[in-house]
Structures are given as C-alpha cells and as structure tokens.
PDB file of C-alpha atoms in Angstrom:
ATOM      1  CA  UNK M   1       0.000   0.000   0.000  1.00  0.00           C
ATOM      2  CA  UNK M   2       3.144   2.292   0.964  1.00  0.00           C
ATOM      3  CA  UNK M   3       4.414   1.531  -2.407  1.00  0.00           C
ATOM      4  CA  UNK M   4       1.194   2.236  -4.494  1.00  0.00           C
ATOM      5  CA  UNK M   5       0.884   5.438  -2.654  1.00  0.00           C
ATOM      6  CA  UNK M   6       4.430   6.850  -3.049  1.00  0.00           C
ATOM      7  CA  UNK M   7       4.063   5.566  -7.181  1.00  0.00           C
ATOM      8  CA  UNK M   8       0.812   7.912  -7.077  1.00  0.00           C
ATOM      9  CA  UNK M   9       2.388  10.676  -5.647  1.00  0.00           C
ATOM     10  CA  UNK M  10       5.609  10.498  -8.280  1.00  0.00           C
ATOM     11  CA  UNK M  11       2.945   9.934 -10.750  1.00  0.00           C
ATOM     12  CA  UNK M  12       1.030  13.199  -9.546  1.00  0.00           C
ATOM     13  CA  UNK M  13       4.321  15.334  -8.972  1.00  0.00           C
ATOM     14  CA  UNK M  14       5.145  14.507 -12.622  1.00  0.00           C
ATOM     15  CA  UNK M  15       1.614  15.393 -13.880  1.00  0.00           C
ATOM     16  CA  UNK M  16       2.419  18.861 -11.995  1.00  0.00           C
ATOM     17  CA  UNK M  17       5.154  19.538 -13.488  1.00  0.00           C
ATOM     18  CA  UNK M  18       3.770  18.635 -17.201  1.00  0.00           C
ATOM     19  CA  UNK M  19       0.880  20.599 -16.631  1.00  0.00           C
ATOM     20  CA  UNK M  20       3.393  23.641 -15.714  1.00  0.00           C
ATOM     21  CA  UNK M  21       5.220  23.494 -18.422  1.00  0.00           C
ATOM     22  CA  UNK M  22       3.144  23.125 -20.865  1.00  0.00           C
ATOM     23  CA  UNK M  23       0.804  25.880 -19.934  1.00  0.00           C
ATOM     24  CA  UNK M  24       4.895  27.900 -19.639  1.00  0.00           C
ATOM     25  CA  UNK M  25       5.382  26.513 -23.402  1.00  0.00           C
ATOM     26  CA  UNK M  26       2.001  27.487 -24.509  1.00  0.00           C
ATOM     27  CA  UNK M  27       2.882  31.297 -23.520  1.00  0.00           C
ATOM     28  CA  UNK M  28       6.142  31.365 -24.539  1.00  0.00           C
ATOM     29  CA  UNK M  29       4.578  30.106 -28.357  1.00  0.00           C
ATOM     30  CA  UNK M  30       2.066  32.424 -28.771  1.00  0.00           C
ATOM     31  CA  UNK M  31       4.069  35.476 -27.190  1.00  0.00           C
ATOM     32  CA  UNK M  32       3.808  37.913 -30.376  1.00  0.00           C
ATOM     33  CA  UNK M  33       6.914  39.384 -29.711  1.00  0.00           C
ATOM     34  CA  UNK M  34       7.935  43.003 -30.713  1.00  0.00           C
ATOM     35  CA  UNK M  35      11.939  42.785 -32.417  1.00  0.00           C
ATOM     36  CA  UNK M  36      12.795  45.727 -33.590  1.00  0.00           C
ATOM     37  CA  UNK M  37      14.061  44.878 -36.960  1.00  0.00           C
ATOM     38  CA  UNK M  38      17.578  46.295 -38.593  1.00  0.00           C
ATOM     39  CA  UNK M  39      17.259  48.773 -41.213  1.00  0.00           C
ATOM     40  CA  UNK M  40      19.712  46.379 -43.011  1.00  0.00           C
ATOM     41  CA  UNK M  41      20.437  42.838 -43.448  1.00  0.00           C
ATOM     42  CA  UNK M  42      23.097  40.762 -45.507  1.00  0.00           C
ATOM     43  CA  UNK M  43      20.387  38.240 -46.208  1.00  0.00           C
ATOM     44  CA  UNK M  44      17.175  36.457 -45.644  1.00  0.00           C
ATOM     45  CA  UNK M  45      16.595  33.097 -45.066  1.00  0.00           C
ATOM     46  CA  UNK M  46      12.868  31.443 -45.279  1.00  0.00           C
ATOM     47  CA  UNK M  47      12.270  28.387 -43.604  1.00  0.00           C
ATOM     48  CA  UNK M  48      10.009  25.984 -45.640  1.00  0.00           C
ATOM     49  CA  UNK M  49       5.711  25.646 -44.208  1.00  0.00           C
ATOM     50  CA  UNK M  50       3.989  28.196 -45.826  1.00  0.00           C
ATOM     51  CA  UNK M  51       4.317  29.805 -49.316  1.00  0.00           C
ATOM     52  CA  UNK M  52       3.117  33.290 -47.895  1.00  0.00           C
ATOM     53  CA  UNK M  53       6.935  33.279 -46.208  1.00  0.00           C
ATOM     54  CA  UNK M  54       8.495  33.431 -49.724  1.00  0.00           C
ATOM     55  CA  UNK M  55       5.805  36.756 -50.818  1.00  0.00           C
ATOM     56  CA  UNK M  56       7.178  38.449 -47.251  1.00  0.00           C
ATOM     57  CA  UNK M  57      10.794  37.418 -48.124  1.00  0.00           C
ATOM     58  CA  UNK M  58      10.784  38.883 -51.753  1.00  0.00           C
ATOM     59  CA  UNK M  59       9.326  42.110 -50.095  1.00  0.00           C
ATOM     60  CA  UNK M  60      11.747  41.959 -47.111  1.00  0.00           C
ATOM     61  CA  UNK M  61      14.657  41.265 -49.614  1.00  0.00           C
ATOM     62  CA  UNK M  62      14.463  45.272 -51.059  1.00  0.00           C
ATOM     63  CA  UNK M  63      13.281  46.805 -47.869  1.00  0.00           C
ATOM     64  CA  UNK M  64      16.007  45.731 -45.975  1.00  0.00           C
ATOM     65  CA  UNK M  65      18.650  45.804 -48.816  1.00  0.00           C
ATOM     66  CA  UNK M  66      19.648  42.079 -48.486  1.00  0.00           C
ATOM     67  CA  UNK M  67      22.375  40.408 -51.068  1.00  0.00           C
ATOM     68  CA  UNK M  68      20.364  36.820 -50.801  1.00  0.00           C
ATOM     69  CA  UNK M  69      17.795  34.925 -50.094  1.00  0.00           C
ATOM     70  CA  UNK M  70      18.543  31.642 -48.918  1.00  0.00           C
ATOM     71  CA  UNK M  71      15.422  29.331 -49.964  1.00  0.00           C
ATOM     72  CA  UNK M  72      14.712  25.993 -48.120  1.00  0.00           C
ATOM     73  CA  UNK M  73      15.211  22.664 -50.495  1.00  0.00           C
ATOM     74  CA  UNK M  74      12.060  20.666 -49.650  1.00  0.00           C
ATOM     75  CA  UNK M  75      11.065  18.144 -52.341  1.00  0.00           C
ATOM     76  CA  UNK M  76       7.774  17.465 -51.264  1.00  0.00           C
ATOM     77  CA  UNK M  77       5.497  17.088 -53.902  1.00  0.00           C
ATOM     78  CA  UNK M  78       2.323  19.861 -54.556  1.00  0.00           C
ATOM     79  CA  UNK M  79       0.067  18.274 -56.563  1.00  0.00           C
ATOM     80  CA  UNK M  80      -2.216  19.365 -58.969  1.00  0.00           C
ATOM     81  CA  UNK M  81      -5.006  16.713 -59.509  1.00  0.00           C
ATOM     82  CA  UNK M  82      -6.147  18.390 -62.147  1.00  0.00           C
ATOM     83  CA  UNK M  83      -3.421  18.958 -64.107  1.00  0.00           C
ATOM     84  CA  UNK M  84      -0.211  15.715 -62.839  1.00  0.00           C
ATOM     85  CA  UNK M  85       2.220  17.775 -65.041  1.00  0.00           C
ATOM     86  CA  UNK M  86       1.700  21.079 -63.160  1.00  0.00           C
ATOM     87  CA  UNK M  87       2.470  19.000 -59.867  1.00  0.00           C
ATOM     88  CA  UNK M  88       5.422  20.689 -58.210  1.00  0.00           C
ATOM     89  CA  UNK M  89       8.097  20.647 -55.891  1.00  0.00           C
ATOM     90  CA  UNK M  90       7.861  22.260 -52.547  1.00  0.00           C
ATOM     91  CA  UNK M  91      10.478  24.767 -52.787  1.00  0.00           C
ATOM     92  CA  UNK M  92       9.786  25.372 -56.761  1.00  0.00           C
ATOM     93  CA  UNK M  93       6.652  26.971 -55.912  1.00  0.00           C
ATOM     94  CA  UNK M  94       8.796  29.233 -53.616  1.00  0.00           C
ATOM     95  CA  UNK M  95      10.913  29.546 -56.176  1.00  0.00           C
ATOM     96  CA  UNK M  96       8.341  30.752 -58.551  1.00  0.00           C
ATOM     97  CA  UNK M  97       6.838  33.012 -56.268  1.00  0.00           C
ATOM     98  CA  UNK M  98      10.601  34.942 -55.745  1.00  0.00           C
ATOM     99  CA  UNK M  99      11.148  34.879 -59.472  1.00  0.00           C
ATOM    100  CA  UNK M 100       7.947  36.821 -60.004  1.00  0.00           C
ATOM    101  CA  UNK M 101       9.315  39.415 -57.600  1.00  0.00           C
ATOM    102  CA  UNK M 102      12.075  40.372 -59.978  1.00  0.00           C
ATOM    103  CA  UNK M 103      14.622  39.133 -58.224  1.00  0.00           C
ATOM    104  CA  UNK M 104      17.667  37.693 -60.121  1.00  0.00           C
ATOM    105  CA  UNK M 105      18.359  34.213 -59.970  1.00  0.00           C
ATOM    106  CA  UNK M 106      21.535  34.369 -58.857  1.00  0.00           C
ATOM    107  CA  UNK M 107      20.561  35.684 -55.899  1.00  0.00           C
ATOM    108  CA  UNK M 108      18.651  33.126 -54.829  1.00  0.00           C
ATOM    109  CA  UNK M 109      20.729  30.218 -53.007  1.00  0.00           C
ATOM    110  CA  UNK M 110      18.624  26.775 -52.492  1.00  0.00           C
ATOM    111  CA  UNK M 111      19.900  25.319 -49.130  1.00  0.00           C
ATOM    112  CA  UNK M 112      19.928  21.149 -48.096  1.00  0.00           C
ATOM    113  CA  UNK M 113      18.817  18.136 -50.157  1.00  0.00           C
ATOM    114  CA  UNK M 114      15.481  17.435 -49.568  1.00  0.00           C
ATOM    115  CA  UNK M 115      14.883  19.646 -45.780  1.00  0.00           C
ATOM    116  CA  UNK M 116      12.215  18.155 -43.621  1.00  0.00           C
ATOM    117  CA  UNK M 117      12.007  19.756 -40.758  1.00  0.00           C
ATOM    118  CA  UNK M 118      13.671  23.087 -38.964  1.00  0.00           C
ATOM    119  CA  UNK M 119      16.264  20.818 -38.000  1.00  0.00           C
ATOM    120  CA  UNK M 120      17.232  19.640 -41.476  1.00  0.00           C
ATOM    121  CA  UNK M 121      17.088  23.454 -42.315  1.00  0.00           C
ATOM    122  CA  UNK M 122      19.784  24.795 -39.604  1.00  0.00           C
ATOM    123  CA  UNK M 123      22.047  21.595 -40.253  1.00  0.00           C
ATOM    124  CA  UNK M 124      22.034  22.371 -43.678  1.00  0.00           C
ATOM    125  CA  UNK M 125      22.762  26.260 -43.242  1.00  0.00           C
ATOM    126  CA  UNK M 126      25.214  25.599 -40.908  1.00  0.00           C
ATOM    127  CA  UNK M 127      27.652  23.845 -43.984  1.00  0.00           C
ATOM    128  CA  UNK M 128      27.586  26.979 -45.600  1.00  0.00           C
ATOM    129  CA  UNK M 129      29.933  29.896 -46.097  1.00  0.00           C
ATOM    130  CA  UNK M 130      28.723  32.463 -44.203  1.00  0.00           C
ATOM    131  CA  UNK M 131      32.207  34.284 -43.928  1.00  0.00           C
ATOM    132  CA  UNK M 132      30.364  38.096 -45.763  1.00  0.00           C
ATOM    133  CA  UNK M 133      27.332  37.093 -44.055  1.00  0.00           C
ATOM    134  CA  UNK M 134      27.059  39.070 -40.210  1.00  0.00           C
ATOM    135  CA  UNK M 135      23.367  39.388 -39.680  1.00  0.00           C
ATOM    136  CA  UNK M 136      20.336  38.209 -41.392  1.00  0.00           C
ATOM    137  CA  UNK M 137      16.333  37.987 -41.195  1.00  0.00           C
ATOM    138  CA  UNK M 138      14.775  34.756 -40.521  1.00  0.00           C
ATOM    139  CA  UNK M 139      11.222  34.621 -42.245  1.00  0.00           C
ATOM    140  CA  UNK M 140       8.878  32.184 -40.941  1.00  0.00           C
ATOM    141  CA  UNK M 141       5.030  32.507 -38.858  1.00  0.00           C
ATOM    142  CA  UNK M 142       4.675  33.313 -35.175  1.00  0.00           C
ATOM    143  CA  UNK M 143       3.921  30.026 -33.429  1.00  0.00           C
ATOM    144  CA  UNK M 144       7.044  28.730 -35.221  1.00  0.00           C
ATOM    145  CA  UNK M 145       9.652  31.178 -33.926  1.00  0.00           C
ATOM    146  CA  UNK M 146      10.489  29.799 -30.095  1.00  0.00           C
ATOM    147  CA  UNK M 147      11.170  26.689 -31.236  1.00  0.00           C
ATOM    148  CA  UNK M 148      13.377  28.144 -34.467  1.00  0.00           C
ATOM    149  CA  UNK M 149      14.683  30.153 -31.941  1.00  0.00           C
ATOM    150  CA  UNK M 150      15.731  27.614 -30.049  1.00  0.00           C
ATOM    151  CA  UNK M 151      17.450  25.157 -32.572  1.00  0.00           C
ATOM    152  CA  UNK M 152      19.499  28.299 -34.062  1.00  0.00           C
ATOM    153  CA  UNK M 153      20.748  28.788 -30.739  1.00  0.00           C
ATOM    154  CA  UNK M 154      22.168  25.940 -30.351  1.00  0.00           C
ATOM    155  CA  UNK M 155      23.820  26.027 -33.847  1.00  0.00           C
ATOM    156  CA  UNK M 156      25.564  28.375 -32.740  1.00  0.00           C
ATOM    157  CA  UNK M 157      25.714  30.234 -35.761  1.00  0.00           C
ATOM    158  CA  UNK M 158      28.432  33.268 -36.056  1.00  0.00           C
ATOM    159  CA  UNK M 159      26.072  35.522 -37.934  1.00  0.00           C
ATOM    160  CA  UNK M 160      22.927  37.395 -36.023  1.00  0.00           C
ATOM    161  CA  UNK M 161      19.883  36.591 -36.604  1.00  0.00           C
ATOM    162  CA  UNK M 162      16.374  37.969 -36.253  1.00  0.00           C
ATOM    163  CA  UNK M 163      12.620  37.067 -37.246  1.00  0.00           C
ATOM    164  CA  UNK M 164       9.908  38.229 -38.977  1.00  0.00           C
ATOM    165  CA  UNK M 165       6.388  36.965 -38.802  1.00  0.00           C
ATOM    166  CA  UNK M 166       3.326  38.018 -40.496  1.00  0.00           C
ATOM    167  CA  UNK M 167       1.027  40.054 -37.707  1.00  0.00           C
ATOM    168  CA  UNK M 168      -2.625  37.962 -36.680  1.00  0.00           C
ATOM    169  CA  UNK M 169      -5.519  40.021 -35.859  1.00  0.00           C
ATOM    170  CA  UNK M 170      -6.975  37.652 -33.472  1.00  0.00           C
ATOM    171  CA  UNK M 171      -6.363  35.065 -30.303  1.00  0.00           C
ATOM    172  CA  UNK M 172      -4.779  31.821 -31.003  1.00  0.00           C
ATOM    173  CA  UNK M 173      -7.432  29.656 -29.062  1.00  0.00           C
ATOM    174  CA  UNK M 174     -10.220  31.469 -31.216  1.00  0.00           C
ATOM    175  CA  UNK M 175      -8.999  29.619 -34.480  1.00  0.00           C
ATOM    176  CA  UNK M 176      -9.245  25.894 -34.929  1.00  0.00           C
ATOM    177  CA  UNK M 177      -5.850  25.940 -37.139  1.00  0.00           C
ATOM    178  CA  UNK M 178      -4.110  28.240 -34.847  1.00  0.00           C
ATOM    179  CA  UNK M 179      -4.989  25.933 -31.895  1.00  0.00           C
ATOM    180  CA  UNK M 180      -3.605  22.794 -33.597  1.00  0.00           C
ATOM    181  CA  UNK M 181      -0.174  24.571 -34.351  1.00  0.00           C
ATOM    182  CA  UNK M 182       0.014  25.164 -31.136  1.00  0.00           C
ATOM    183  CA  UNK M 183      -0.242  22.044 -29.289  1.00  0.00           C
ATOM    184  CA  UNK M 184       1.658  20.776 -32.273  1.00  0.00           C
ATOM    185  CA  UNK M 185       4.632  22.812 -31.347  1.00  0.00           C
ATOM    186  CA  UNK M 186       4.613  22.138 -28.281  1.00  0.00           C
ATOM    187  CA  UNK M 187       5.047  18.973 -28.715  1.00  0.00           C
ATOM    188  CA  UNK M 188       7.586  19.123 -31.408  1.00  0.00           C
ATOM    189  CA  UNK M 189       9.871  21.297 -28.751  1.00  0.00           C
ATOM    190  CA  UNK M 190       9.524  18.520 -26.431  1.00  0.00           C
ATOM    191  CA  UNK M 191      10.386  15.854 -28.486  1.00  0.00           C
ATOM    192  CA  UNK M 192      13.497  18.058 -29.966  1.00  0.00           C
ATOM    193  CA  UNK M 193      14.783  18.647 -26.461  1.00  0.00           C
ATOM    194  CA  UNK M 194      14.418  14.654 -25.392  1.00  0.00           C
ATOM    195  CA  UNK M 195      15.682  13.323 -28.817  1.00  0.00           C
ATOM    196  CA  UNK M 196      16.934  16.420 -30.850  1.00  0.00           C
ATOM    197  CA  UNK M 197      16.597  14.711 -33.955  1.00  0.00           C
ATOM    198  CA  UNK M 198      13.196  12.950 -33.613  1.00  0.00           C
ATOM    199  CA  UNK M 199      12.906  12.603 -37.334  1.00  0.00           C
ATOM    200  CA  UNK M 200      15.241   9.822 -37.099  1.00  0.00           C
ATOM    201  CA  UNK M 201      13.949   8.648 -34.261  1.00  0.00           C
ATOM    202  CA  UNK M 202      10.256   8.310 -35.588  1.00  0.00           C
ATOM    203  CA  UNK M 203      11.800   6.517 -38.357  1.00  0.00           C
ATOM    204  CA  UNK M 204      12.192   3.487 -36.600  1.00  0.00           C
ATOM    205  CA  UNK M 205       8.244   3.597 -34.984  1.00  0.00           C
TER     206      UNK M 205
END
C-alpha cells in the first residue's frame, strides 16, 4: 500500500510539473513578440511551411537591402489533380513566387537536399559559407519562432539573426488551425529537447 501510494504521488508530482510546463510553453509560443528589426540585413533566409513566407521574403529582400535569399530545399510534392504535369516541388513553388518578384536568380541560393524539418534546415545552413554574411532575417510565422529560436541557438551560428512573422488580428485559441499549431509545437519542442533529432527517431516507430 506504501508503495502504491508513493508511485501515485511520483505519478502526480510529474503530472504537476507537465501541466506547468506546458501551460509555460504554450505562452512562450504564442508570445507575439515586438523585435525591432535592422534597417539592413546581408540576407534572408525562409524556412520551408507556408508559401506566404516566400511573398514576405521577396518584399523583405528590397526593404532591408539584403544580397540573398537563402530558400529551403524541400522536395515534397504539390500536386495538382487536375493537371499531374503542373504537380510541383515544394520549394519550386517558392521559387516561382521569388522569381515573379524580380529578383535575379543568382541571388537566390537553395539550401539542403530534400529539408524536412527546422532541423534539417539549420544543419544544412550551418555547412555553408557564411564568412560576408554578419546578420540576417529569418522569415517564418509566429507560433514557429520559439522553437526556431531555439534550434538556431544551439547552432551556434556566427552571424545574427532575427525574425519576422506576419502580424494575426486575433487570439490563437479562437482559431481551430491556430490551436492545432500550437499544441503541435509544443510537442515538437519537447520531443526536440528529449531526442533532438526525432525525425530519425520516428523513423524506426
């Protein structure tokens, strides 16, 4: 009985303590934080989930006077059921979207093989030269950005970095989307601080 008791306690204390945390991670998620952004920036990177990032990036690319962009590799497959040979690549619909923006080509530098996750992303940056490269803007959405935050961090890349995020007009628990990003990155941050690359570890479930 003294057993069963103490194992309900442990089991209650840890129950605390994931309650705590999560409601702490839930906060720290949906904190719309106000950076004051540079005037200027070497370059902009946009991490791959959402092709609004590369419309925000081409306009971010001439208002803050950036040499690159630095476009996400993601080989994912768009498709167009309509039309198979209009089916896409992930990061060729970015690509099309920059291109339409006037800017030249040779500006643009693709990043990774096939990128599947933030991870992938600041693994891949990180074999880069960055040697001209002292501070750039990091273009993804708000619920996204602590946990970006977190895995650039521990990069420990030499350049500075910042974010940008498109503004919401509106509570995150009021939309059913919003909500599941969320608790979806909130998990996701778990799972990268327990097994950092979880990718691989899901592999083998």
């Amino acid at each position: 009985m003294i057993y069963f008791r103490r194992l309900l306690e442990i089991i209650g204390l840890i129950s605390i303590i994931f309650f705590g945390s999560t409601v702490y991670l839930i906060n720290q998620i949906t904190d719309e934080r106000s950076t004051v952004l540079n005037d200027n920036y070497d370059a902009i990177i946009i991490l791959s989930g959402n092709f609004d990032r590369a419309s925000r990036a081409s306009r971010l690319y001439f208002d803050k006077k950036a040499k690159y962009i630095y476009l996400s590799r993601e080989n994912a497959i768009i498709h167009d059921y309509s039309n198979s040979s209009k089916s896409k690549k992930t990061y060729e619909i970015y690509l099309n979207i920059i291109n339409k923006n006037d800017i030249d080509r040779k500006n643009i530098i693709l990043y990774g093989i096939d990128n599947k996750s933030t991870i992938d992303e600041a693994r891949e940056l990180k074999k880069l030269d960055f040697i001209n490269i002292s501070s750039v803007l990091i273009v993804t959405d708000i619920y996204h950005i602590y946990r970006a935050n977190k895995i650039f961090e521990d990069m420990n890349f030499e350049f500075k970095f910042d974010f940008h995020h498109q503004k919401i007009s509106y509570n995150w628990y009021e939309n059913k989307k919003s909500i599941m990003i969320v608790l979806s990155e909130v998990m996701k941050y778990y799972l990268y601080n327990i097994f950092e690359d979880f990718d691989v570890y899901l592999d083998y479930m």
